[in-house]
Amino acid sequence: MSTEESNQKTTEQKYLATTDISENDHETIVTTHDTLNPITRVVLIALDHSDYSKNAFEWAVKNFLRKESDLVVLVNVRPLVYTGGPLGPSALSVGYMEISNVYHIDEQYRTNSYQLLHEYGTKLKAQDFAVKAISMRGDPRDEITSKAKEVDADTLILGSRGLGIFKRAFLGSTSDYCVHNCDCTVIIVKGSDPHGQH
């Protein structure tokens, strides 16, 4: 194995290593930073598995990000797995099989989150961006605004799902919540509906 292949393998292993911060249910998936270029701006990009999120990422790379000065922090918030009891899983309300299923579902969410962050992180690394990817668990609105504050983000970029007025009124919109609760600038990238509706 050549030195270059060895270095690449070490970098990939470092990329896939996780640091579990259990009190917040956050795991850092990757951190890469070129020490030759000082970081002067932190840009947080919230990702999920939607085409709207993909569109926001592509827009940011094409129109906003600066590789010579930005630290790009990619975040994905996976849902909490709810077991049905008011206090969560317990021996009284949930049987062994159900707890096993909850664990399996939670692990699948974690794997999907890591794969998503790996995919987008790899794209940024290939273009020489300083990147950090973080997988989180909870309510996306709370987790994204909290992480933006924690990393002292200058800008938050996320896609808009284009919820109608009724869905937005009843469910709330992550992008609306972030606009009203983040201290940093929030850019909402509107994209065309993948099904042809806008």
XYZ file of N, CA and C in Angstrom:
594
model
N 0.844 -1.169 0.000
C 0.000 0.000 0.000
C 0.889 1.232 0.000
N 0.623 2.160 -0.902
C 1.428 3.370 -1.000
C 1.118 4.305 0.164
N 1.993 5.294 0.373
C 1.796 6.275 1.441
C 0.521 7.069 1.197
N 0.274 7.412 -0.071
C -0.934 8.169 -0.408
C -2.191 7.367 -0.087
N -2.193 6.072 -0.434
C -3.348 5.221 -0.138
C -3.512 5.069 1.369
N -2.400 4.940 2.088
C -2.445 4.820 3.544
C -3.024 6.081 4.175
N -2.564 7.257 3.697
C -3.086 8.525 4.213
C -4.566 8.665 3.920
N -4.989 8.251 2.709
C -6.399 8.340 2.337
C -7.233 7.429 3.244
N -6.727 6.231 3.506
C -7.457 5.290 4.359
C -7.546 5.842 5.780
N -6.460 6.432 6.295
C -6.475 7.028 7.625
C -7.476 8.166 7.687
N -7.511 9.005 6.650
C -8.459 10.103 6.595
C -9.884 9.586 6.587
N -10.143 8.528 5.812
C -11.485 7.962 5.766
C -11.870 7.385 7.119
N -10.933 6.727 7.805
C -11.226 6.183 9.124
C -11.535 7.301 10.103
N -10.765 8.386 10.030
C -11.001 9.532 10.887
C -12.371 10.122 10.592
N -12.736 10.128 9.310
C -14.013 10.685 8.891
C -15.172 9.893 9.475
N -15.036 8.584 9.504
C -16.129 7.739 9.960
C -16.155 7.577 11.477
N -15.083 7.972 12.154
C -15.069 7.860 13.608
C -16.069 8.837 14.204
N -16.722 8.421 15.270
C -17.707 9.293 15.904
C -17.264 9.639 17.305
N -17.640 10.823 17.711
C -17.457 11.244 19.080
C -18.854 11.396 19.642
N -19.248 10.505 20.509
C -20.606 10.501 21.030
C -20.703 11.458 22.203
N -21.503 12.491 22.050
C -21.759 13.436 23.122
C -23.158 13.103 23.609
N -23.255 12.142 24.508
C -24.533 11.535 24.840
C -25.517 12.485 25.508
N -25.031 13.490 26.227
C -25.971 14.367 26.909
C -26.822 15.157 25.927
N -26.337 15.385 24.719
C -27.093 16.138 23.724
C -27.525 15.287 22.534
N -27.187 14.008 22.541
C -27.480 13.133 21.413
C -26.885 13.663 20.113
N -25.676 14.205 20.181
C -24.986 14.721 19.010
C -23.727 13.897 18.797
N -23.434 13.583 17.530
C -22.190 12.902 17.210
C -21.489 13.663 16.107
N -20.212 13.944 16.300
C -19.423 14.586 15.260
C -18.921 13.490 14.334
N -19.257 13.608 13.064
C -18.903 12.581 12.095
C -17.541 12.867 11.485
N -17.280 14.118 11.155
C -16.025 14.436 10.488
C -15.606 15.859 10.819
N -14.312 16.047 10.874
C -13.768 17.388 10.974
C -12.525 17.414 10.094
N -12.519 18.289 9.117
C -11.312 18.506 8.323
C -11.075 20.004 8.264
N -9.835 20.402 8.361
C -9.520 21.823 8.329
C -8.094 22.011 7.849
N -7.939 22.842 6.842
C -6.626 23.195 6.311
C -6.102 24.361 7.138
N -5.038 24.146 7.877
C -4.527 25.189 8.767
C -3.881 26.356 8.022
N -3.667 26.230 6.723
C -3.066 27.323 5.959
C -4.028 28.483 5.763
N -5.321 28.191 5.712
C -6.320 29.234 5.514
C -7.087 29.467 6.807
N -7.039 30.684 7.330
C -7.768 30.948 8.566
C -9.282 30.977 8.317
N -10.023 30.436 9.273
C -11.476 30.433 9.180
C -11.992 31.790 9.650
N -12.744 32.466 8.804
C -13.313 33.759 9.186
C -14.836 33.743 9.178
N -15.428 32.642 8.702
C -16.887 32.569 8.651
C -17.314 31.127 8.856
N -18.361 30.928 9.659
C -18.928 29.602 9.887
C -20.298 29.557 9.231
N -20.463 28.600 8.330
C -21.727 28.431 7.615
C -22.304 27.076 7.991
N -23.484 27.086 8.577
C -24.174 25.865 8.977
C -25.187 25.511 7.891
N -25.143 24.282 7.405
C -26.105 23.822 6.400
C -26.875 22.645 6.988
N -28.195 22.808 7.108
C -29.058 21.753 7.636
C -29.488 20.856 6.488
N -29.259 19.553 6.668
C -29.541 18.580 5.609
C -30.542 17.535 6.069
N -31.340 17.079 5.126
C -32.149 15.882 5.325
C -32.120 15.112 4.008
N -32.972 14.150 3.841
C -32.931 13.303 2.647
C -33.805 13.825 1.510
N -34.286 15.053 1.610
C -35.199 15.593 0.596
C -34.461 16.250 -0.567
N -35.179 16.397 -1.671
C -34.643 17.132 -2.818
C -34.486 18.613 -2.485
N -35.311 19.136 -1.570
C -35.204 20.540 -1.164
C -33.875 20.786 -0.469
N -33.474 19.846 0.359
C -32.208 19.943 1.065
C -31.035 19.853 0.084
N -31.128 18.929 -0.843
C -30.092 18.783 -1.871
C -29.954 20.072 -2.677
N -31.072 20.676 -3.024
C -31.074 21.928 -3.775
C -30.398 23.048 -2.972
N -30.690 23.123 -1.670
C -30.081 24.151 -0.815
C -28.567 23.960 -0.738
N -28.129 22.710 -0.599
C -26.695 22.411 -0.549
C -26.016 22.838 -1.852
N -26.594 22.437 -2.970
C -26.006 22.777 -4.268
C -25.983 24.286 -4.493
N -27.038 24.978 -4.066
C -27.079 26.436 -4.187
C -25.947 27.059 -3.366
N -25.769 26.567 -2.141
C -24.737 27.114 -1.261
C -23.345 26.942 -1.862
N -23.058 25.759 -2.382
C -21.748 25.502 -2.978
C -21.517 26.410 -4.182
N -22.526 26.564 -4.994
C -22.391 27.345 -6.226
C -22.379 28.852 -5.985
N -23.159 29.322 -5.015
C -23.382 30.765 -4.890
C -22.902 31.431 -3.610
N -22.583 30.658 -2.588
C -22.346 31.308 -1.298
C -21.036 30.939 -0.619
N -20.658 29.685 -0.631
C -19.505 29.230 0.133
C -18.183 29.704 -0.453
N -17.238 30.010 0.459
C -15.877 30.403 0.067
C -14.901 29.433 0.711
N -14.238 28.639 -0.103
C -13.348 27.619 0.461
C -12.132 28.197 1.153
N -11.742 29.415 0.807
C -10.552 29.998 1.421
C -10.810 30.538 2.827
N -12.070 30.673 3.249
C -12.310 31.274 4.565
C -13.447 30.649 5.371
N -14.194 29.737 4.796
C -15.374 29.193 5.481
C -15.108 27.859 6.145
N -15.707 27.687 7.310
C -15.876 26.367 7.901
C -17.333 26.016 7.647
N -17.568 24.936 6.922
C -18.922 24.502 6.615
C -19.291 23.414 7.620
N -20.339 23.672 8.381
C -20.819 22.710 9.367
C -22.111 22.102 8.829
N -22.059 20.824 8.502
C -23.226 20.104 8.009
C -23.921 19.450 9.198
N -25.234 19.615 9.283
C -25.977 18.967 10.361
C -27.171 18.207 9.795
N -27.451 17.094 10.428
C -28.651 16.322 10.125
C -29.289 15.954 11.450
N -30.602 16.174 11.548
C -31.325 15.844 12.773
C -32.220 14.652 12.493
N -31.916 13.565 13.179
C -32.750 12.377 13.013
C -33.819 12.388 14.101
N -34.961 11.774 13.822
C -36.067 11.832 14.793
C -35.820 10.938 16.003
N -36.455 11.314 17.084
C -36.483 10.444 18.260
C -37.472 9.329 17.970
N -37.168 8.146 18.441
C -38.085 7.022 18.268
C -38.979 6.986 19.500
N -40.271 7.128 19.282
C -41.239 7.180 20.373
C -41.876 5.818 20.553
N -41.925 5.351 21.788
C -42.425 4.002 22.043
C -43.906 3.946 22.380
N -44.529 5.074 22.599
C -45.959 5.062 22.877
C -46.313 5.337 24.315
N -45.456 5.044 25.268
C -45.729 5.334 26.664
C -45.412 6.781 26.973
N -46.106 7.389 27.931
C -45.867 8.807 28.240
C -44.482 9.075 28.806
N -43.842 8.046 29.387
C -42.515 8.225 29.964
C -41.436 7.525 29.156
N -41.768 7.117 27.951
C -40.800 6.413 27.135
C -40.816 4.933 27.440
N -39.787 4.189 26.986
C -39.787 2.743 27.182
C -39.641 2.377 28.657
N -40.423 1.426 29.096
C -40.284 0.894 30.445
C -40.772 -0.542 30.447
N -40.422 -1.275 31.486
C -40.830 -2.677 31.583
C -42.344 -2.794 31.690
N -43.005 -1.756 32.201
C -44.451 -1.815 32.377
C -45.221 -1.521 31.097
N -44.681 -0.649 30.252
C -45.461 -0.233 29.096
C -44.996 -0.830 27.776
N -43.787 -1.360 27.737
C -43.245 -1.848 26.472
C -42.635 -3.223 26.692
N -42.991 -4.160 25.838
C -42.418 -5.497 25.920
C -41.025 -5.538 25.318
N -40.325 -6.652 25.544
C -38.959 -6.821 25.046
C -38.880 -6.640 23.540
N -39.819 -7.228 22.805
C -39.779 -7.154 21.348
C -39.922 -5.719 20.867
N -40.791 -4.947 21.510
C -40.970 -3.560 21.102
C -39.713 -2.737 21.363
N -39.067 -2.954 22.500
C -37.828 -2.236 22.795
C -36.766 -2.601 21.767
N -36.706 -3.872 21.401
C -35.766 -4.320 20.385
C -36.033 -3.614 19.057
N -37.300 -3.489 18.693
C -37.661 -2.793 17.454
C -37.298 -1.320 17.513
N -37.525 -0.692 18.661
C -37.172 0.720 18.831
C -35.672 0.896 18.637
N -34.880 0.027 19.231
C -33.431 0.105 19.083
C -33.028 -0.057 17.613
N -33.641 -1.024 16.934
C -33.329 -1.269 15.524
C -33.683 -0.046 14.671
N -34.829 0.544 14.914
C -35.251 1.732 14.146
C -34.302 2.888 14.421
N -33.941 3.094 15.693
C -33.018 4.172 16.040
C -31.662 3.973 15.370
N -31.169 2.749 15.326
C -29.896 2.456 14.661
C -29.995 2.718 13.151
N -31.135 2.411 12.562
C -31.323 2.673 11.130
C -31.311 4.174 10.854
N -31.986 4.954 11.715
C -31.951 6.418 11.579
C -30.520 6.932 11.688
N -29.768 6.387 12.644
C -28.379 6.813 12.837
C -27.545 6.492 11.590
N -27.685 5.278 11.076
C -26.945 4.877 9.883
C -27.288 5.767 8.697
N -28.567 6.034 8.492
C -28.999 6.900 7.391
C -28.433 8.306 7.539
N -28.406 8.812 8.765
C -27.857 10.141 9.024
C -26.367 10.180 8.702
N -25.614 9.167 9.153
C -24.185 9.115 8.875
C -23.918 9.037 7.379
N -24.694 8.231 6.671
C -24.501 8.095 5.225
C -24.771 9.415 4.515
N -25.820 10.119 4.923
C -26.144 11.411 4.326
C -25.012 12.408 4.551
N -24.538 12.504 5.783
C -23.463 13.440 6.097
C -22.166 13.056 5.398
N -21.909 11.765 5.305
C -20.712 11.291 4.596
C -20.782 11.694 3.123
N -21.940 11.519 2.508
C -22.112 11.862 1.087
C -21.833 13.340 0.841
N -22.465 14.213 1.622
C -22.274 15.648 1.398
C -20.910 16.126 1.880
N -20.408 15.549 2.975
C -19.075 15.911 3.454
C -17.998 15.557 2.452
N -18.140 14.406 1.805
C -17.183 13.977 0.782
C -17.173 14.943 -0.393
N -18.347 15.427 -0.782
C -18.422 16.405 -1.888
C -17.672 17.672 -1.530
N -17.813 18.140 -0.299
C -17.112 19.362 0.111
C -15.610 19.129 0.245
N -15.228 17.987 0.813
C -13.806 17.673 0.951
C -13.130 17.609 -0.409
N -13.826 17.067 -1.404
C -13.258 16.950 -2.747
C -12.985 18.322 -3.359
N -13.705 19.340 -2.872
C -13.505 20.706 -3.371
C -12.670 21.544 -2.404
N -12.023 20.879 -1.447
C -11.105 21.513 -0.492
C -11.761 22.501 0.475
N -13.000 22.244 0.862
C -13.637 23.047 1.898
C -13.276 22.478 3.268
N -13.140 23.348 4.260
C -13.046 22.904 5.650
C -14.462 22.512 6.052
N -14.621 21.301 6.566
C -15.970 20.798 6.830
C -16.022 20.045 8.145
N -17.152 20.190 8.818
C -17.451 19.429 10.027
C -18.883 18.936 9.849
N -19.119 17.672 10.118
C -20.460 17.099 9.965
C -20.933 16.553 11.301
N -22.161 16.889 11.672
C -22.685 16.522 12.984
C -24.067 15.910 12.831
N -24.225 14.722 13.373
C -25.522 14.054 13.415
C -26.147 14.317 14.777
N -27.418 14.719 14.773
C -28.112 15.035 16.025
C -29.435 14.277 16.069
N -30.042 14.264 17.248
C -31.311 13.569 17.411
C -32.247 14.464 18.208
N -33.491 14.616 17.719
C -34.468 15.438 18.428
C -35.373 16.176 17.465
N -35.916 17.287 17.927
C -36.766 18.151 17.111
C -35.854 19.017 16.238
N -35.989 18.950 14.910
C -35.084 19.714 14.038
C -35.055 21.207 14.352
N -36.174 21.783 14.685
C -36.214 23.227 14.977
C -35.306 23.562 16.154
N -35.450 22.836 17.238
C -34.653 23.113 18.435
C -33.180 22.775 18.227
N -32.923 21.621 17.613
C -31.541 21.173 17.442
C -30.751 22.091 16.507
N -31.362 22.507 15.421
C -30.661 23.375 14.458
C -30.356 24.730 15.077
N -31.341 25.340 15.733
C -31.094 26.657 16.337
C -30.060 26.565 17.456
N -30.100 25.489 18.226
C -29.130 25.291 19.296
C -27.717 25.117 18.729
N -27.593 24.306 17.680
C -26.275 24.057 17.084
C -25.730 25.325 16.424
N -26.599 26.119 15.801
C -26.154 27.377 15.188
C -25.528 28.291 16.242
N -26.142 28.331 17.400
C -25.604 29.148 18.488
C -24.304 28.548 19.023
N -24.292 27.232 19.209
C -23.123 26.543 19.764
C -21.870 26.726 18.908
N -22.010 26.648 17.584
C -20.843 26.779 16.704
C -20.597 28.225 16.300
N -21.418 29.127 16.834
C -21.315 30.556 16.518
C -21.396 30.791 15.010
N -22.431 30.200 14.407
C -22.605 30.297 12.955
C -22.866 31.737 12.539
N -22.258 32.113 11.435
C -22.543 33.411 10.831
C -23.791 33.326 9.961
N -23.991 32.155 9.357
C -25.115 31.948 8.444
C -25.629 30.523 8.577
N -26.943 30.380 8.514
C -27.597 29.084 8.445
C -28.275 28.989 7.090
N -28.056 27.886 6.383
C -28.691 27.661 5.080
C -29.511 26.389 5.169
N -30.769 26.472 4.737
C -31.614 25.289 4.697
C -32.616 25.414 3.570
N -33.128 24.274 3.156
C -34.114 24.248 2.095
C -35.511 24.451 2.647
N -36.390 24.890 1.776
C -37.787 25.077 2.142
C -38.616 23.983 1.503
N -39.433 23.337 2.299
C -40.306 22.289 1.770
C -41.546 22.872 1.111
N -41.759 24.157 1.269
C -42.904 24.777 0.622
C -44.234 24.312 1.192
N -44.329 24.207 2.529
C -45.587 23.806 3.142
C -46.669 24.819 2.799
N -47.871 24.339 2.574
C -49.001 25.232 2.359
C -49.350 25.951 3.649
N -50.213 26.948 3.556
C -50.552 27.782 4.704
C -51.173 26.976 5.842
N -51.983 25.980 5.529
C -52.632 25.196 6.581
C -51.646 24.261 7.280
N -50.809 23.568 6.509
C -49.812 22.688 7.122
C -48.840 23.502 7.973
N -48.436 24.674 7.478
C -47.504 25.506 8.223
C -48.140 25.966 9.531
N -49.442 26.311 9.488
C -50.135 26.776 10.689
C -50.252 25.664 11.732
N -50.521 24.445 11.301
C -50.717 23.351 12.247
C -49.414 22.660 12.646
N -48.524 22.434 11.715
C -47.298 21.699 11.986
C -46.120 22.602 12.345
N -46.158 23.807 11.835
C -45.007 24.679 11.992
C -43.968 24.329 10.958
N -43.150 25.273 10.626
C -42.129 25.077 9.618
C -40.761 25.221 10.272
N -39.867 24.300 9.989
C -38.512 24.389 10.528
C -37.852 25.681 10.072
N -38.005 26.022 8.793
C -37.360 27.236 8.290
C -37.942 28.485 8.953
N -39.270 28.547 9.129
C -39.883 29.690 9.819
C -39.362 29.802 11.249
N -39.284 28.679 11.930
C -38.808 28.670 13.311
C -37.371 29.186 13.378
N -36.531 28.716 12.476
C -35.127 29.137 12.473
C -34.991 30.630 12.191
N -35.786 31.139 11.263
C -35.737 32.572 10.954
C -36.025 33.399 12.199
N -36.985 32.956 12.990
C -37.402 33.726 14.161
C -36.589 33.447 15.423
N -35.808 32.382 15.434
C -35.116 32.004 16.669
C -33.603 31.910 16.576
N -33.032 32.013 15.398
C -31.569 31.983 15.250
C -31.017 33.397 15.346
N -29.864 33.512 15.984
C -29.196 34.811 16.083
C -28.463 35.177 14.799
N -28.162 34.182 13.965
C -27.396 34.423 12.741
C -28.331 34.688 11.555
N -27.736 35.057 10.458
C -28.473 35.213 9.205
C -28.969 33.845 8.762
N -30.223 33.780 8.314
C -30.792 32.521 7.849
C -31.158 32.680 6.378
N -30.632 31.782 5.551
C -30.956 31.775 4.122
C -31.803 30.539 3.852
N -33.008 30.773 3.353
C -33.901 29.674 2.995
C -33.903 29.582 1.475
N -33.447 28.451 0.983
C -33.344 28.257 -0.462
C -34.624 27.570 -0.941
N -35.386 28.306 -1.714
C -36.595 27.718 -2.283
C -36.218 26.952 -3.532
N -36.779 25.802 -3.655
C -36.515 24.994 -4.835
C -37.818 24.598 -5.480
N -37.712 24.162 -6.703
C -38.922 23.707 -7.365
C -39.292 22.348 -6.815
N -40.576 22.094 -6.752
C -41.107 20.822 -6.263
C -40.670 19.712 -7.211
N -40.098 18.630 -6.685
C -39.654 17.544 -7.550
C -40.794 16.873 -8.308
N -42.047 17.141 -7.879
C -43.205 16.551 -8.537
C -43.890 17.529 -9.479
N -43.225 18.674 -9.736
C -43.744 19.620 -10.713
C -44.692 20.658 -10.161
N -44.973 20.636 -8.858
C -45.839 21.639 -8.254
C -44.961 22.650 -7.561
N -45.358 23.917 -7.560
C -44.542 24.926 -6.896
C -45.360 25.740 -5.942
